[in-house]
């Protein structure tokens, strides 16, 4: 059997065909072992540039580089078999020109083996998305609150509460869909805007902080599993308290080491055969 026949990985057209159907389930992942677990439950695994904040403790996604995305994209591809893996194009790797975007996206696809990239931006990115899709690179769009534009948007606030902004976001969604994106992340907006977009565009909308009217949902895995104790965004539901569990495990380990309870007899290598005595 060929390698292709063994693997039934979801494709961008499969996800595109889910418009108005069963909700699309998506989470971010950055490591092979997390990807292996999420692969059983997710249709789309997003290697988000949120890795800058989640893995590296950065304040924003802006310093994230193409090399960082490629390294983690490769790890996620190794860990997953079924989900469509989408890798984020980081800030500065695609905005200068369509050509820059193509070269960066081609590197991501060649070096990770992923099947699609995600690009933040609306009408201003339509030409770029059209070029990439016409050259064989499936693109997921990302509009609404765009974290790479945090400095020009003035913070991580929800967008589209006034009519002017709402109209802009809808126009962005339509431009990205017309340009050929196969799906669209809609981040940080009110339900009525998400509903208008979802009704107007022919591609699935995947919401994050954009209400249940979208065709699917995406969240950052570390938020979902409770890795951070200090802050949980309003749109996140925490399904586990793994950060707390890690602290408990580390604390129990530290206590055992200090009391010489670890390693125990079960952790020791057995003695091997006695060395032969040399004849005198
Ligand atoms: O980088 C990321 O994790 C994202 C999701 C939040 C959609 O873009």
Coordinates of C-alpha atoms and ligand atoms in Angstrom, one line a residue:
X1 CA 0.0 0.0 0.0
X2 CA 1.3 3.4 -0.8
X3 CA 1.9 5.9 2.0
X4 CA -0.9 8.0 0.6
X5 CA -3.4 5.2 0.7
X6 CA -2.5 4.4 4.4
X7 CA -3.2 8.0 5.5
X8 CA -6.7 9.4 5.3
X9 CA -5.9 13.0 6.2
X10 CA -8.6 15.5 5.8
X11 CA -8.0 18.0 3.0
X12 CA -8.8 21.7 2.5
X13 CA -11.6 20.7 0.1
X14 CA -13.0 18.3 2.7
X15 CA -13.2 21.2 5.2
X16 CA -14.6 23.6 2.6
X17 CA -17.4 21.1 1.9
X18 CA -18.4 21.2 5.6
X19 CA -20.1 24.7 5.1
X20 CA -23.4 24.6 7.0
X21 CA -22.8 20.9 8.0
X22 CA -21.5 19.3 11.2
X23 CA -19.5 21.9 13.2
X24 CA -15.8 21.9 12.4
X25 CA -13.7 21.2 15.5
X26 CA -10.3 22.9 15.7
X27 CA -7.6 23.4 18.4
X28 CA -4.1 24.7 18.2
X29 CA -1.1 22.4 18.8
X30 CA 2.6 23.1 18.7
X31 CA 4.1 19.7 19.7
X32 CA 4.1 16.2 18.3
X33 CA 2.7 14.6 21.5
X34 CA -0.2 17.1 21.8
X35 CA -1.0 16.8 18.1
X36 CA -1.2 13.0 18.6
X37 CA -3.9 13.4 21.2
X38 CA -5.8 16.1 19.5
X39 CA -5.8 14.3 16.1
X40 CA -8.4 11.9 17.5
X41 CA -10.9 14.7 18.1
X42 CA -10.1 17.6 15.8
X43 CA -10.9 18.2 12.1
X44 CA -8.3 20.9 11.9
X45 CA -5.2 21.4 13.9
X46 CA -3.9 24.9 13.7
X47 CA -0.2 25.5 14.4
X48 CA -1.0 29.1 15.5
X49 CA 1.6 31.8 15.8
X50 CA 0.1 32.0 19.3
X51 CA 3.0 29.7 20.0
X52 CA 5.0 32.8 20.6
X53 CA 3.0 33.6 23.6
X54 CA 2.2 30.0 24.7
X55 CA 5.6 28.4 24.2
X56 CA 7.9 31.3 24.5
X57 CA 6.2 33.7 26.9
X58 CA 6.2 36.6 24.4
X59 CA 3.8 39.5 24.9
X60 CA 2.5 39.4 21.3
X61 CA 2.8 37.2 18.2
X62 CA 4.8 39.8 16.3
X63 CA 8.3 38.5 17.0
X64 CA 7.4 35.0 15.8
X65 CA 9.5 33.9 12.8
X66 CA 9.0 31.6 9.9
X67 CA 11.6 29.3 11.2
X68 CA 9.7 28.9 14.5
X69 CA 6.5 28.1 12.6
X70 CA 8.2 25.6 10.4
X71 CA 9.9 23.8 13.4
X72 CA 6.6 23.4 15.3
X73 CA 4.6 22.7 12.1
X74 CA 6.9 19.8 11.4
X75 CA 6.4 18.4 14.9
X76 CA 2.6 18.6 14.6
X77 CA 2.7 16.9 11.2
X78 CA 4.8 14.1 12.8
X79 CA 2.3 13.7 15.6
X80 CA -0.9 13.8 13.6
X81 CA -2.4 11.5 10.9
X82 CA -6.0 12.5 10.3
X83 CA -6.6 16.2 10.9
X84 CA -5.9 18.9 8.4
X85 CA -2.8 20.7 9.7
X86 CA -2.9 24.5 9.0
X87 CA 0.3 26.5 9.7
X88 CA 0.1 30.2 10.5
X89 CA 2.1 32.6 8.4
X90 CA 3.9 34.8 10.9
X91 CA 4.0 38.6 10.9
X92 CA 6.5 40.0 8.3
X93 CA 6.6 36.8 6.2
X94 CA 3.8 37.7 3.7
X95 CA 2.6 41.3 3.8
X96 CA 5.4 42.9 1.7
X97 CA 4.2 41.5 -1.6
X98 CA 2.3 38.5 -3.2
X99 CA 5.7 37.1 -4.2
X100 CA 7.0 37.3 -0.7
X101 CA 3.9 35.5 0.5
X102 CA 4.2 32.8 -2.1
X103 CA 7.9 32.1 -1.3
X104 CA 7.2 32.0 2.5
X105 CA 4.1 29.8 2.1
X106 CA 5.9 27.4 -0.3
X107 CA 8.7 27.1 2.3
X108 CA 6.2 26.3 5.0
X109 CA 4.5 23.6 2.9
X110 CA 7.7 22.0 1.6
X111 CA 9.5 22.0 5.0
X112 CA 6.6 20.9 7.2
X113 CA 4.4 18.8 4.8
X114 CA 1.3 20.7 6.0
X115 CA -1.6 21.1 3.6
X116 CA -2.6 24.7 4.2
X117 CA -1.5 28.0 5.6
X118 CA -3.4 30.7 7.5
X119 CA -3.1 34.4 6.7
X120 CA -4.4 37.3 8.8
X121 CA -6.0 40.2 6.8
X122 CA -9.1 41.2 4.9
X123 CA -9.5 43.2 1.7
X124 CA -5.9 44.2 1.7
X125 CA -4.8 40.6 1.5
X126 CA -7.3 39.5 -1.2
X127 CA -4.8 39.7 -4.1
X128 CA -2.2 37.7 -2.1
X129 CA -4.8 35.0 -1.2
X130 CA -5.9 34.8 -4.9
X131 CA -2.2 34.3 -6.0
X132 CA -1.5 31.6 -3.4
X133 CA -4.7 29.7 -4.1
X134 CA -4.2 29.8 -7.8
X135 CA -0.6 28.4 -7.3
X136 CA -1.8 25.4 -5.3
X137 CA -1.6 26.7 -1.7
X138 CA -4.8 26.4 0.2
X139 CA -5.4 29.4 2.4
X140 CA -7.4 29.8 5.5
X141 CA -8.3 33.5 6.1
X142 CA -8.4 35.3 9.5
X143 CA -10.4 38.4 10.0
X144 CA -12.0 40.4 12.8
X145 CA -9.6 40.7 15.7
X146 CA -6.2 40.1 14.1
X147 CA -3.5 39.6 16.8
X148 CA -0.7 40.5 14.4
X149 CA -2.3 44.0 14.0
X150 CA -2.6 44.5 17.8
X151 CA -0.7 47.8 17.6
X152 CA -2.8 49.4 14.9
X153 CA -6.1 48.0 16.3
X154 CA -5.2 49.4 19.7
X155 CA -5.4 46.2 21.8
X156 CA -7.1 42.8 21.9
X157 CA -10.7 44.2 22.1
X158 CA -13.6 42.7 20.3
X159 CA -14.4 44.4 17.0
X160 CA -17.5 45.2 15.1
X161 CA -19.7 46.7 17.8
X162 CA -20.4 49.8 15.7
X163 CA -21.9 49.8 12.3
X164 CA -18.8 51.1 10.5
X165 CA -16.5 48.5 11.9
X166 CA -19.2 45.7 11.4
X167 CA -19.5 46.6 7.7
X168 CA -15.7 46.6 7.4
X169 CA -15.4 43.1 8.9
X170 CA -18.2 41.7 6.6
X171 CA -16.5 43.3 3.6
X172 CA -13.2 41.7 4.7
X173 CA -14.9 38.3 5.0
X174 CA -16.4 38.6 1.5
X175 CA -13.1 39.7 -0.1
X176 CA -11.2 36.8 1.5
X177 CA -13.9 34.2 0.4
X178 CA -14.0 35.7 -3.1
X179 CA -10.2 35.4 -3.3
X180 CA -10.4 31.7 -2.9
X181 CA -9.8 30.9 0.8
X182 CA -11.2 27.5 1.8
X183 CA -12.2 28.6 5.3
X184 CA -12.2 31.7 7.5
X185 CA -11.3 32.2 11.1
X186 CA -13.5 35.0 12.5
X187 CA -12.0 36.2 15.8
X188 CA -13.3 38.5 18.5
X189 CA -16.6 39.9 17.2
X190 CA -20.2 40.1 18.2
X191 CA -22.8 37.5 17.3
X192 CA -24.7 39.6 14.7
X193 CA -21.5 40.2 12.7
X194 CA -20.5 36.6 12.8
X195 CA -24.0 35.6 11.7
X196 CA -24.0 38.0 8.8
X197 CA -20.6 36.7 7.7
X198 CA -21.6 33.0 8.1
X199 CA -24.7 33.6 6.0
X200 CA -23.0 35.6 3.3
X201 CA -19.8 33.7 2.6
X202 CA -19.9 30.3 0.9
X203 CA -16.9 29.0 2.9
X204 CA -17.0 27.7 6.5
X205 CA -16.5 30.3 9.3
X206 CA -14.5 29.1 12.3
X207 CA -15.1 31.3 15.3
X208 CA -12.9 32.2 18.2
X209 CA -14.8 34.6 20.4
X210 CA -17.3 35.0 17.7
X211 CA -20.4 33.1 19.0
X212 CA -21.9 29.7 18.2
X213 CA -23.4 30.8 14.9
X214 CA -20.1 30.0 13.1
X215 CA -19.6 26.8 11.1
X216 CA -16.9 25.7 13.6
X217 CA -14.9 26.7 16.6
X218 CA -11.2 27.0 17.3
X219 CA -9.4 27.7 20.6
X220 CA -5.8 27.8 21.9
X221 CA -5.1 24.4 23.5
X222 CA -3.2 25.8 26.5
X223 CA -6.3 28.0 27.3
X224 CA -8.6 24.9 27.1
X225 CA -6.5 22.7 29.4
X226 CA -5.9 25.4 32.0
X227 CA -2.1 25.9 31.6
X228 CA -2.4 29.5 32.7
X229 CA -3.7 30.4 36.1
X230 CA -3.5 34.2 35.8
X231 CA -5.9 35.1 33.0
X232 CA -8.5 33.3 30.9
X233 CA -10.1 35.2 28.0
X234 CA -13.9 35.5 28.3
X235 CA -14.5 33.4 25.1
X236 CA -12.5 30.4 26.5
X237 CA -14.0 27.5 28.4
X238 CA -11.5 25.7 30.5
X239 CA -12.0 21.9 30.3
X240 CA -9.1 20.9 32.6
X241 CA -6.7 22.3 35.1
X242 CA -3.5 20.8 33.8
X243 CA -1.3 23.7 35.0
X244 CA -2.5 22.8 38.6
X245 CA -1.8 19.1 38.0
X246 CA 1.8 19.9 36.8
X247 CA 2.4 22.0 39.9
X248 CA 1.1 19.1 42.1
X249 CA 3.3 16.6 40.3
X250 CA 6.4 18.8 40.5
X251 CA 5.8 19.5 44.2
X252 CA 5.4 15.8 45.0
X253 CA 8.5 15.0 43.1
X254 CA 10.5 17.7 44.8
X255 CA 9.3 16.4 48.3
X256 CA 10.3 12.8 47.4
X257 CA 13.8 13.8 46.2
X258 CA 14.4 15.9 49.2
X259 CA 13.3 13.1 51.6
X260 CA 15.3 10.5 49.5
X261 CA 12.0 8.6 48.7
X262 CA 12.8 8.9 45.0
X263 CA 14.2 6.8 43.3
X264 CA 12.6 3.8 45.0
X265 CA 13.5 0.1 44.6
X266 CA 11.2 -0.1 41.6
X267 CA 13.3 2.5 39.8
X268 CA 16.6 0.8 40.2
X269 CA 18.4 -1.3 37.6
X270 CA 18.9 -4.9 38.7
X271 CA 22.4 -6.1 39.4
X272 CA 23.9 -7.9 36.5
X273 CA 25.8 -11.2 36.6
X274 CA 28.9 -11.2 38.9
X275 CA 32.1 -10.4 37.0
X276 CA 34.2 -13.5 36.4
X277 CA 37.1 -14.0 38.8
X278 CA 40.4 -14.0 37.0
X279 CA 42.5 -17.2 37.6
X280 CA 45.7 -16.3 39.4
Ligands
LIG1 O1 -2.4 31.8 16.5 C1 -3.5 31.3 16.8 O2 -3.5 30.5 17.7 C2 -4.7 31.7 16.1 C3 -6.0 31.2 16.6 C4 -6.3 31.9 17.9 C5 -7.1 31.3 15.6 O3 -4.6 32.4 15.1

